[in-house]
Amino acid sequence: MNILIVDDDANARKTLGDILKANGFEVEEAATGSEGVRSCEAKFFNLVLIDVRLPDISGLEVLQAVRALHDEESVLIMITSYASLDSSLEAMNKGAFSYFTKPINIDAALVVITKGLEKQRLSLDNKRLFKELAEANKKLEELDKRKSYFVSNVSHEIKNPLTVIRESMKLLLDNLVGKVNPEQKEILEMGKRSTERLIRLASDLLDLQKIEAGMMDLRKEKIAMDALVWEVIQNFEIELFKKRLNFQKEIQANSGFLFGDRDKLTQVFINLLSNAIKYTPEGGNIVVKLEGNEKEIRFEIVDSGQGIPEGQREMIFNKYTRLMTEKQEGTGLGLPIVKEIVELHKGRVWVESEPGKGSRFIFTMPRDCRAEVPRLEQPRAVVPSVGS
Ligand SMILES: Nc1ncnc2c1ncn2[C@@H]1O[C@H](COP(=O)(O)OP(=O)(O)O)[C@@H](O)[C@H]1O
Ligand SMILES: [Mg+2]
């Protein structure tokens, strides 16, 4: 630990310096303010003792000059006579750690010096830790980026051959390369279903990476929402039947059009409906509701499944998050994708639930998420009544 004494009184410098040296410090001296500043420019002192009254510049000026010098902060202590107590107090305001009045009480001064140096050590440690943390963070971010890139790449590489497998199975199933018997058909169907599941997983991973990179964008067109929902429901008919689920549709006949991305909105319905089916035990109930007013569309899907405990209703919209007790298979990617797509359409999605009784996922979406709202055509009146 090195200390600089800036004082024009040679005797005072020597007395104080000797005591500090005897206490294990390295000591240097400066007889004027500018000499003191020059010494501090040349190197860092842990502590600088500054006489308030100096022959050239004032102790206060020395204080400010030294403060401005280094990243690391020297502990600055003023030395004053009673007559200049005011400027010492001002110095404290400007960042001095303490002040000693002449004649200096050495024991008390050593206590203050030790405290000041201890404070400095803690502050330096803190700074160092902060810097290390920032560096570690930067490394992690870099790794995370590389990992995301890797996941995207692998998902892409997996998806392509899987699509080929699915299409090959389709060819066989459609009897296009010879007739398959019922037993073969069943096996092929099983393979096709599993392949489709894998393709969905790869697509979800790709979507998630796109969301994280802020690269998911919408291809907007005018969509009849009732028809879209109707289509999705049809694709789930076998699953609904297999689980003996009691399924009801309340689709407002003129629920109308929406400007949005057809594929992405389809995915929203698929994700919500597949969850409802997955998380509702056999024989349970599922209701799908679609209604709209002039400005917005509201979609609800209600199930009589396990429900979602209070503190977790927000969390399940975060990526990779699944209920702690979840035993069904899944990845936790479905709802974050839903949320992103809904929000890209300037809509809102949330869940209401009573654990043990069921859940109600709701989203609302403006009919036109573009900035300016043009007049929309009259919504189509005739819609298949899906309930019957
Ligand atoms: N309809 C539902 N009923 C009960 N829990 C649900 C329902 N939908 C979603 N969850 C819970 O939210 C979690 C996240 O859902 P999701 O993001 O679709 O991922 P995954 O279905 O792959 O687990 C699920 O794991 C489940 O715990
Ligand atoms: Mg899901």
Tab-separated table of C-alpha atoms and ligand atoms in Angstrom:
chain	number	residue	atom	x	y	z
A	1	MET	CA	0.000	0.000	0.000
A	2	ASN	CA	1.494	3.336	-0.971
A	3	ILE	CA	0.653	6.721	0.391
A	4	LEU	CA	1.437	10.195	-0.913
A	5	ILE	CA	1.660	13.118	1.479
A	6	VAL	CA	1.059	16.519	-0.128
A	7	ASP	CA	2.047	19.182	2.383
A	8	ASP	CA	4.285	22.217	2.191
A	9	ASP	CA	5.392	21.794	5.800
A	10	ALA	CA	8.502	19.617	5.598
A	11	ASN	CA	8.452	18.764	9.310
A	12	ALA	CA	4.843	17.650	9.232
A	13	ARG	CA	5.576	15.523	6.138
A	14	LYS	CA	8.526	13.869	7.792
A	15	THR	CA	6.793	13.134	11.116
A	16	LEU	CA	3.701	11.704	9.490
A	17	GLY	CA	5.723	9.862	6.871
A	18	ASP	CA	7.937	8.157	9.435
A	19	ILE	CA	4.961	6.925	11.402
A	20	LEU	CA	3.270	5.580	8.299
A	21	LYS	CA	6.471	3.850	7.213
A	22	ALA	CA	6.761	2.321	10.657
A	23	ASN	CA	3.276	0.946	10.097
A	24	GLY	CA	4.273	-0.803	6.926
A	25	PHE	CA	3.242	1.712	4.256
A	26	GLU	CA	5.349	2.962	1.397
A	27	VAL	CA	5.407	6.740	1.562
A	28	GLU	CA	6.205	9.465	-0.971
A	29	GLU	CA	6.115	13.202	-0.426
A	30	ALA	CA	5.160	16.296	-2.406
A	31	ALA	CA	5.796	19.852	-1.214
A	32	THR	CA	3.347	21.641	-3.515
A	33	GLY	CA	-0.075	20.973	-4.994
A	34	SER	CA	1.131	20.688	-8.553
A	35	GLU	CA	3.959	18.360	-7.536
A	36	GLY	CA	1.356	16.196	-5.805
A	37	VAL	CA	-0.841	16.090	-8.910
A	38	ARG	CA	2.178	15.213	-11.064
A	39	SER	CA	3.082	12.310	-8.772
A	40	CYS	CA	-0.477	11.029	-8.986
A	41	GLU	CA	-0.398	11.301	-12.753
A	42	ALA	CA	2.751	9.218	-12.811
A	43	LYS	CA	1.298	6.424	-10.698
A	44	PHE	CA	-1.619	5.249	-8.638
A	45	PHE	CA	-1.511	5.841	-4.884
A	46	ASN	CA	-3.809	3.893	-2.645
A	47	LEU	CA	-4.116	6.901	-0.420
A	48	VAL	CA	-3.283	10.603	-0.724
A	49	LEU	CA	-3.092	12.932	2.252
A	50	ILE	CA	-3.641	16.505	1.086
A	51	ASP	CA	-3.030	19.650	3.075
A	52	VAL	CA	-5.896	22.052	2.450
A	53	ARG	CA	-3.567	25.042	2.307
A	54	LEU	CA	-0.784	24.744	-0.180
A	55	PRO	CA	1.445	27.482	-1.572
A	56	ASP	CA	0.444	27.093	-5.244
A	57	ILE	CA	-2.974	25.530	-5.842
A	58	SER	CA	-5.479	24.740	-3.120
A	59	GLY	CA	-5.854	21.294	-1.583
A	60	LEU	CA	-9.353	21.215	-3.038
A	61	GLU	CA	-7.998	21.633	-6.536
A	62	VAL	CA	-5.516	18.836	-5.910
A	63	LEU	CA	-8.382	16.672	-4.748
A	64	GLN	CA	-10.387	17.298	-7.883
A	65	ALA	CA	-7.416	16.792	-10.175
A	66	VAL	CA	-6.542	13.452	-8.559
A	67	ARG	CA	-10.182	12.327	-8.607
A	68	ALA	CA	-10.278	12.835	-12.334
A	69	LEU	CA	-7.128	10.810	-12.951
A	70	HIS	CA	-7.566	7.099	-12.468
A	71	ASP	CA	-10.249	4.510	-12.946
A	72	GLU	CA	-9.356	3.097	-9.613
A	73	GLU	CA	-10.031	5.552	-6.870
A	74	SER	CA	-7.371	6.679	-4.444
A	75	VAL	CA	-8.574	7.269	-0.920
A	76	LEU	CA	-8.258	11.016	-0.400
A	77	ILE	CA	-7.887	12.500	3.077
A	78	MET	CA	-7.568	16.224	3.751
A	79	ILE	CA	-5.303	17.696	6.387
A	80	THR	CA	-6.564	20.910	7.851
A	81	SER	CA	-6.231	23.415	10.641
A	82	TYR	CA	-9.355	24.542	12.429
A	83	ALA	CA	-9.227	27.730	10.448
A	84	SER	CA	-9.898	25.903	7.182
A	85	LEU	CA	-12.467	23.435	8.446
A	86	ASP	CA	-14.995	24.779	5.945
A	87	SER	CA	-12.941	23.776	2.957
A	88	SER	CA	-12.442	20.338	4.486
A	89	LEU	CA	-16.176	19.875	4.689
A	90	GLU	CA	-16.462	21.010	1.105
A	91	ALA	CA	-13.756	18.499	0.214
A	92	MET	CA	-15.825	15.751	1.844
A	93	ASN	CA	-18.692	16.757	-0.402
A	94	LYS	CA	-16.406	16.507	-3.395
A	95	GLY	CA	-15.305	12.999	-2.607
A	96	ALA	CA	-12.704	13.150	0.159
A	97	PHE	CA	-12.954	10.122	2.428
A	98	SER	CA	-12.206	12.037	5.635
A	99	TYR	CA	-10.116	14.866	7.088
A	100	PHE	CA	-7.552	15.149	9.853
A	101	THR	CA	-7.194	18.298	11.906
A	102	LYS	CA	-3.770	19.479	12.960
A	103	PRO	CA	-2.177	18.485	15.222
A	104	ILE	CA	-2.922	15.026	13.937
A	105	ASN	CA	-3.925	12.398	16.476
A	106	ILE	CA	-1.927	9.535	15.036
A	107	ASP	CA	-3.852	6.633	16.544
A	108	ALA	CA	-7.173	7.990	15.347
A	109	ALA	CA	-5.638	8.779	11.950
A	110	LEU	CA	-4.355	5.218	11.523
A	111	VAL	CA	-7.824	3.868	12.225
A	112	VAL	CA	-9.314	6.142	9.565
A	113	ILE	CA	-6.577	5.232	7.070
A	114	THR	CA	-7.147	1.522	7.637
A	115	LYS	CA	-10.895	1.985	7.150
A	116	GLY	CA	-10.382	3.967	3.970
A	117	LEU	CA	-8.056	1.350	2.528
A	118	GLU	CA	-10.446	-1.440	3.492
A	119	LYS	CA	-13.276	0.363	1.722
A	120	GLN	CA	-11.047	0.776	-1.304
A	121	ARG	CA	-10.169	-2.900	-1.307
A	122	LEU	CA	-13.840	-3.874	-1.243
A	123	SER	CA	-14.656	-1.462	-4.004
A	124	LEU	CA	-11.776	-2.754	-6.136
A	125	ASP	CA	-12.848	-6.346	-5.485
A	126	ASN	CA	-16.366	-5.413	-6.493
A	127	LYS	CA	-15.181	-3.821	-9.686
A	128	ARG	CA	-13.084	-6.821	-10.530
A	129	LEU	CA	-15.955	-9.231	-9.871
A	130	PHE	CA	-18.253	-7.074	-11.946
A	131	LYS	CA	-15.824	-7.136	-14.804
A	132	GLU	CA	-15.411	-10.901	-14.540
A	133	LEU	CA	-19.174	-11.312	-14.467
A	134	ALA	CA	-19.637	-9.132	-17.529
A	135	GLU	CA	-16.993	-11.138	-19.369
A	136	ALA	CA	-18.564	-14.447	-18.347
A	137	ASN	CA	-21.939	-13.136	-19.480
A	138	LYS	CA	-20.577	-12.158	-22.830
A	139	LYS	CA	-19.095	-15.612	-23.269
A	140	LEU	CA	-22.428	-17.194	-22.354
A	141	GLU	CA	-24.290	-15.027	-24.825
A	142	GLU	CA	-21.862	-16.040	-27.517
A	143	LEU	CA	-22.285	-19.723	-26.620
A	144	ASP	CA	-26.052	-19.317	-26.558
A	145	LYS	CA	-25.975	-17.809	-30.019
A	146	ARG	CA	-23.862	-20.649	-31.321
A	147	LYS	CA	-26.150	-23.188	-29.666
A	148	SER	CA	-29.220	-21.583	-31.253
A	149	TYR	CA	-27.548	-21.659	-34.611
A	150	PHE	CA	-26.672	-25.302	-34.093
A	151	VAL	CA	-30.232	-26.211	-33.058
A	152	SER	CA	-31.612	-24.452	-36.129
A	153	ASN	CA	-29.198	-26.226	-38.386
A	154	VAL	CA	-29.822	-29.642	-36.938
A	155	SER	CA	-33.600	-29.137	-36.974
A	156	HIS	CA	-33.398	-28.192	-40.593
A	157	GLU	CA	-31.216	-31.164	-41.450
A	158	ILE	CA	-33.597	-33.491	-39.623
A	159	LYS	CA	-36.718	-32.046	-41.148
A	160	ASN	CA	-35.772	-32.615	-44.762
A	161	PRO	CA	-35.195	-36.383	-44.665
A	162	LEU	CA	-38.208	-36.788	-42.378
A	163	THR	CA	-40.372	-35.148	-44.985
A	164	VAL	CA	-39.029	-37.600	-47.542
A	165	ILE	CA	-39.877	-40.520	-45.234
A	166	ARG	CA	-43.404	-39.213	-44.705
A	167	GLU	CA	-43.999	-38.739	-48.404
A	168	SER	CA	-42.683	-42.242	-49.144
A	169	MET	CA	-45.064	-43.704	-46.611
A	170	LYS	CA	-47.883	-41.702	-48.138
A	171	LEU	CA	-47.095	-43.163	-51.538
A	172	LEU	CA	-47.287	-46.659	-50.097
A	173	LEU	CA	-50.454	-45.904	-48.141
A	174	ASP	CA	-52.140	-44.492	-51.215
A	175	ASN	CA	-51.439	-47.799	-53.001
A	176	LEU	CA	-49.500	-45.934	-55.659
A	177	VAL	CA	-46.747	-48.564	-55.797
A	178	GLY	CA	-48.815	-51.641	-55.282
A	179	LYS	CA	-51.644	-52.559	-52.983
A	180	VAL	CA	-50.873	-52.724	-49.241
A	181	ASN	CA	-52.856	-55.090	-47.064
A	182	PRO	CA	-54.634	-53.874	-43.891
A	183	GLU	CA	-51.880	-55.099	-41.608
A	184	GLN	CA	-49.196	-53.337	-43.620
A	185	LYS	CA	-51.368	-50.265	-43.733
A	186	GLU	CA	-51.627	-50.134	-39.965
A	187	ILE	CA	-47.855	-50.355	-39.590
A	188	LEU	CA	-47.321	-47.681	-42.221
A	189	GLU	CA	-49.897	-45.419	-40.538
A	190	MET	CA	-48.023	-45.786	-37.263
A	191	GLY	CA	-44.761	-44.863	-38.939
A	192	LYS	CA	-46.365	-41.904	-40.657
A	193	ARG	CA	-47.837	-40.582	-37.416
A	194	SER	CA	-44.504	-40.780	-35.626
A	195	THR	CA	-42.750	-39.134	-38.551
A	196	GLU	CA	-45.298	-36.344	-38.494
A	197	ARG	CA	-44.705	-35.836	-34.829
A	198	LEU	CA	-40.984	-35.508	-35.442
A	199	ILE	CA	-41.558	-33.064	-38.277
A	200	ARG	CA	-43.733	-30.953	-35.962
A	201	LEU	CA	-41.030	-31.007	-33.327
A	202	ALA	CA	-38.377	-29.911	-35.812
A	203	SER	CA	-40.695	-27.152	-37.064
A	204	ASP	CA	-41.342	-25.961	-33.513
A	205	LEU	CA	-37.628	-25.778	-32.839
A	206	LEU	CA	-37.075	-23.834	-36.033
A	207	ASP	CA	-39.909	-21.471	-35.140
A	208	LEU	CA	-38.538	-20.896	-31.701
A	209	GLN	CA	-35.125	-19.983	-33.063
A	210	LYS	CA	-36.817	-17.598	-35.479
A	211	ILE	CA	-38.731	-16.015	-32.619
A	212	GLU	CA	-35.539	-15.615	-30.603
A	213	ALA	CA	-33.759	-14.014	-33.505
A	214	GLY	CA	-36.777	-11.731	-34.039
A	215	MET	CA	-37.078	-13.137	-37.543
A	216	MET	CA	-40.565	-14.577	-37.489
A	217	ASP	CA	-42.709	-12.547	-39.822
A	218	LEU	CA	-46.232	-12.795	-41.121
A	219	ARG	CA	-47.483	-13.366	-44.629
A	220	LYS	CA	-50.807	-11.656	-44.324
A	221	GLU	CA	-53.896	-12.478	-46.310
A	222	LYS	CA	-57.607	-12.312	-45.785
A	223	ILE	CA	-58.778	-15.415	-43.959
A	224	ALA	CA	-62.227	-16.730	-43.125
A	225	MET	CA	-61.599	-17.740	-39.543
A	226	ASP	CA	-64.545	-20.103	-39.182
A	227	ALA	CA	-63.353	-22.151	-42.138
A	228	LEU	CA	-59.847	-22.257	-40.739
A	229	VAL	CA	-60.981	-23.493	-37.341
A	230	TRP	CA	-63.256	-25.986	-39.021
A	231	GLU	CA	-60.362	-27.384	-41.046
A	232	VAL	CA	-58.162	-27.802	-37.982
A	233	ILE	CA	-60.916	-29.554	-36.066
A	234	GLN	CA	-61.381	-32.035	-38.888
A	235	ASN	CA	-57.748	-33.036	-38.627
A	236	PHE	CA	-58.250	-33.950	-34.991
A	237	GLU	CA	-61.393	-35.993	-35.412
A	238	ILE	CA	-59.678	-39.358	-35.060
A	239	GLU	CA	-57.875	-38.306	-31.875
A	240	LEU	CA	-61.075	-36.886	-30.391
A	241	PHE	CA	-62.854	-40.095	-31.185
A	242	LYS	CA	-60.091	-42.316	-29.814
A	243	LYS	CA	-60.118	-40.540	-26.453
A	244	ARG	CA	-63.929	-40.606	-26.450
A	245	LEU	CA	-63.930	-36.878	-25.865
A	246	ASN	CA	-67.199	-35.065	-25.870
A	247	PHE	CA	-66.568	-32.289	-28.353
A	248	GLN	CA	-68.680	-29.208	-28.874
A	249	LYS	CA	-68.271	-26.357	-31.326
A	250	GLU	CA	-69.839	-22.983	-30.886
A	251	ILE	CA	-68.777	-21.181	-33.979
A	252	GLN	CA	-70.551	-17.959	-34.685
A	253	ALA	CA	-71.930	-18.204	-38.204
A	254	ASN	CA	-70.653	-14.814	-39.304
A	255	SER	CA	-67.486	-14.688	-37.291
A	256	GLY	CA	-65.929	-13.232	-40.411
A	257	PHE	CA	-62.568	-12.430	-41.872
A	258	LEU	CA	-59.230	-11.602	-40.423
A	259	PHE	CA	-56.038	-10.333	-42.005
A	260	GLY	CA	-53.351	-12.676	-40.874
A	261	ASP	CA	-50.931	-15.456	-41.659
A	262	ARG	CA	-52.881	-18.575	-42.553
A	263	ASP	CA	-50.174	-21.125	-41.699
A	264	LYS	CA	-49.267	-19.486	-38.433
A	265	LEU	CA	-52.862	-19.088	-37.281
A	266	THR	CA	-53.471	-22.712	-38.175
A	267	GLN	CA	-50.555	-23.580	-35.953
A	268	VAL	CA	-52.086	-21.603	-33.084
A	269	PHE	CA	-55.301	-23.599	-33.315
A	270	ILE	CA	-53.406	-26.872	-33.687
A	271	ASN	CA	-51.255	-26.180	-30.635
A	272	LEU	CA	-54.200	-25.183	-28.444
A	273	LEU	CA	-56.450	-27.982	-29.587
A	274	SER	CA	-53.738	-30.622	-29.293
A	275	ASN	CA	-53.028	-29.438	-25.754
A	276	ALA	CA	-56.706	-29.612	-24.836
A	277	ILE	CA	-56.869	-33.150	-26.156
A	278	LYS	CA	-53.570	-34.188	-24.604
A	279	TYR	CA	-54.303	-32.774	-21.148
A	280	THR	CA	-57.909	-33.946	-20.856
A	281	PRO	CA	-58.503	-37.494	-19.652
A	282	GLU	CA	-60.592	-39.954	-21.663
A	283	GLY	CA	-64.276	-39.216	-21.792
A	284	GLY	CA	-63.795	-35.538	-20.909
A	285	ASN	CA	-65.249	-32.450	-22.546
A	286	ILE	CA	-63.798	-29.958	-24.964
A	287	VAL	CA	-65.577	-26.883	-26.274
A	288	VAL	CA	-64.317	-24.659	-29.049
A	289	LYS	CA	-65.829	-21.189	-29.394
A	290	LEU	CA	-65.263	-18.623	-32.073
A	291	GLU	CA	-66.997	-15.296	-32.138
A	292	GLY	CA	-66.316	-11.883	-33.508
A	293	ASN	CA	-67.505	-8.315	-33.440
A	294	GLU	CA	-66.655	-5.501	-35.787
A	295	LYS	CA	-63.190	-5.009	-34.399
A	296	GLU	CA	-61.934	-8.323	-33.168
A	297	ILE	CA	-62.141	-12.069	-33.156
A	298	ARG	CA	-62.308	-14.029	-29.936
A	299	PHE	CA	-61.423	-17.675	-29.743
A	300	GLU	CA	-61.854	-19.903	-26.731
A	301	ILE	CA	-61.001	-23.485	-26.109
A	302	VAL	CA	-62.342	-24.999	-22.930
A	303	ASP	CA	-61.412	-28.403	-21.580
A	304	SER	CA	-62.300	-30.473	-18.542
A	305	GLY	CA	-58.703	-31.580	-17.998
A	306	GLN	CA	-56.239	-31.316	-15.159
A	307	GLY	CA	-56.174	-27.532	-15.148
A	308	ILE	CA	-53.241	-25.260	-14.359
A	309	PRO	CA	-52.357	-24.089	-10.834
A	310	GLU	CA	-52.433	-20.364	-10.266
A	311	GLY	CA	-48.745	-19.402	-10.111
A	312	GLN	CA	-48.037	-21.287	-13.329
A	313	ARG	CA	-50.575	-19.792	-15.696
A	314	GLU	CA	-48.180	-17.161	-16.989
A	315	MET	CA	-45.152	-19.416	-16.946
A	316	ILE	CA	-46.487	-22.016	-19.341
A	317	PHE	CA	-46.221	-19.399	-22.091
A	318	ASN	CA	-42.453	-19.322	-21.545
A	319	LYS	CA	-40.310	-21.551	-23.692
A	320	TYR	CA	-39.449	-25.049	-22.433
A	321	THR	CA	-41.793	-24.585	-19.468
A	322	ARG	CA	-44.067	-27.462	-18.572
A	323	LEU	CA	-45.969	-28.055	-15.353
A	324	MET	CA	-43.716	-29.717	-12.791
A	325	THR	CA	-46.148	-32.580	-12.456
A	326	GLU	CA	-46.489	-33.051	-16.211
A	327	LYS	CA	-46.353	-36.704	-17.237
A	328	GLN	CA	-47.569	-36.356	-20.826
A	329	GLU	CA	-44.882	-36.159	-23.429
A	330	GLY	CA	-44.067	-32.799	-24.927
A	331	THR	CA	-41.430	-30.118	-25.199
A	332	GLY	CA	-43.003	-26.977	-23.799
A	333	LEU	CA	-42.627	-25.234	-27.155
A	334	GLY	CA	-46.303	-25.086	-28.170
A	335	LEU	CA	-47.579	-22.223	-26.039
A	336	PRO	CA	-44.631	-19.840	-26.503
A	337	ILE	CA	-45.137	-20.198	-30.235
A	338	VAL	CA	-48.861	-19.538	-29.788
A	339	LYS	CA	-48.113	-16.429	-27.772
A	340	GLU	CA	-45.622	-15.086	-30.287
A	341	ILE	CA	-47.942	-15.624	-33.245
A	342	VAL	CA	-50.909	-14.083	-31.442
A	343	GLU	CA	-48.841	-11.088	-30.405
A	344	LEU	CA	-47.438	-10.650	-33.911
A	345	HIS	CA	-51.104	-10.296	-34.922
A	346	LYS	CA	-51.421	-7.663	-32.166
A	347	GLY	CA	-53.645	-10.002	-30.202
A	348	ARG	CA	-53.584	-11.288	-26.652
A	349	VAL	CA	-53.640	-14.808	-25.271
A	350	TRP	CA	-54.198	-16.022	-21.738
A	351	VAL	CA	-55.558	-18.907	-19.734
A	352	GLU	CA	-58.189	-19.180	-17.048
A	353	SER	CA	-58.283	-22.360	-15.086
A	354	GLU	CA	-59.568	-24.172	-12.073
A	355	PRO	CA	-57.110	-26.919	-11.162
A	356	GLY	CA	-58.760	-30.296	-11.308
A	357	LYS	CA	-61.710	-28.957	-13.283
A	358	GLY	CA	-60.219	-27.708	-16.498
A	359	SER	CA	-58.738	-24.844	-18.436
A	360	ARG	CA	-59.970	-22.173	-20.771
A	361	PHE	CA	-57.439	-20.772	-23.246
A	362	ILE	CA	-58.573	-17.539	-24.813
A	363	PHE	CA	-57.172	-15.311	-27.471
A	364	THR	CA	-58.479	-12.159	-29.014
A	365	MET	CA	-57.134	-10.597	-32.161
A	366	PRO	CA	-57.961	-7.443	-34.094
A	367	ARG	CA	-59.488	-8.196	-37.470
A	368	ASP	CA	-56.756	-6.177	-39.059
A	369	CYS	CA	-53.398	-5.866	-37.378
A	370	ARG	CA	-52.034	-3.458	-40.002
A	371	ALA	CA	-51.580	0.108	-38.883
A	372	GLU	CA	-54.411	1.602	-40.896
A	373	VAL	CA	-57.759	-0.082	-40.684
A	374	PRO	CA	-59.457	-0.183	-44.074
A	375	ARG	CA	-63.128	-1.004	-44.502
A	376	LEU	CA	-63.641	-4.724	-44.454
A	377	GLU	CA	-66.012	-6.584	-46.696
A	378	GLN	CA	-69.114	-7.941	-45.139
A	379	PRO	CA	-68.241	-11.234	-43.471
A	380	ARG	CA	-69.425	-14.359	-45.178
A	381	ALA	CA	-72.818	-15.367	-43.868
A	382	VAL	CA	-72.996	-19.046	-44.587
A	383	VAL	CA	-70.775	-21.226	-42.497
A	384	PRO	CA	-71.110	-24.936	-41.845
A	385	SER	CA	-72.678	-25.267	-38.455
A	386	VAL	CA	-70.016	-27.300	-36.811
A	387	GLY	CA	-71.941	-28.448	-33.823
A	388	SER	CA	-74.019	-30.994	-35.647
B	1	LIG	N1	-55.148	-27.531	-21.828
B	1	LIG	C1	-54.232	-27.698	-20.871
B	1	LIG	N2	-54.561	-28.225	-19.684
B	1	LIG	C2	-53.627	-28.379	-18.699
B	1	LIG	N3	-52.335	-28.058	-18.826
B	1	LIG	C3	-51.937	-27.521	-19.985
B	1	LIG	C4	-52.856	-27.306	-21.068
B	1	LIG	N4	-52.179	-26.765	-22.098
B	1	LIG	C5	-50.908	-26.631	-21.664
B	1	LIG	N5	-50.746	-27.096	-20.415
B	1	LIG	C6	-49.504	-27.102	-19.612
B	1	LIG	O1	-48.622	-26.165	-20.187
B	1	LIG	C7	-47.409	-26.795	-20.569
B	1	LIG	C8	-46.858	-26.132	-21.802
B	1	LIG	O2	-47.641	-26.414	-22.936
B	1	LIG	P1	-46.964	-26.438	-24.356
B	1	LIG	O3	-46.141	-25.206	-24.484
B	1	LIG	O4	-48.015	-26.694	-25.379
B	1	LIG	O5	-45.928	-27.630	-24.279
B	1	LIG	P2	-46.140	-29.212	-24.310
B	1	LIG	O6	-47.565	-29.480	-24.673
B	1	LIG	O7	-45.186	-29.675	-25.336
B	1	LIG	O8	-45.784	-29.673	-22.950
B	1	LIG	C9	-47.761	-28.251	-20.744
B	1	LIG	O9	-46.644	-29.075	-20.539
B	1	LIG	C10	-48.805	-28.453	-19.670
B	1	LIG	O10	-48.153	-28.656	-18.443
B	2	MG	MG	-48.380	-28.543	-26.445
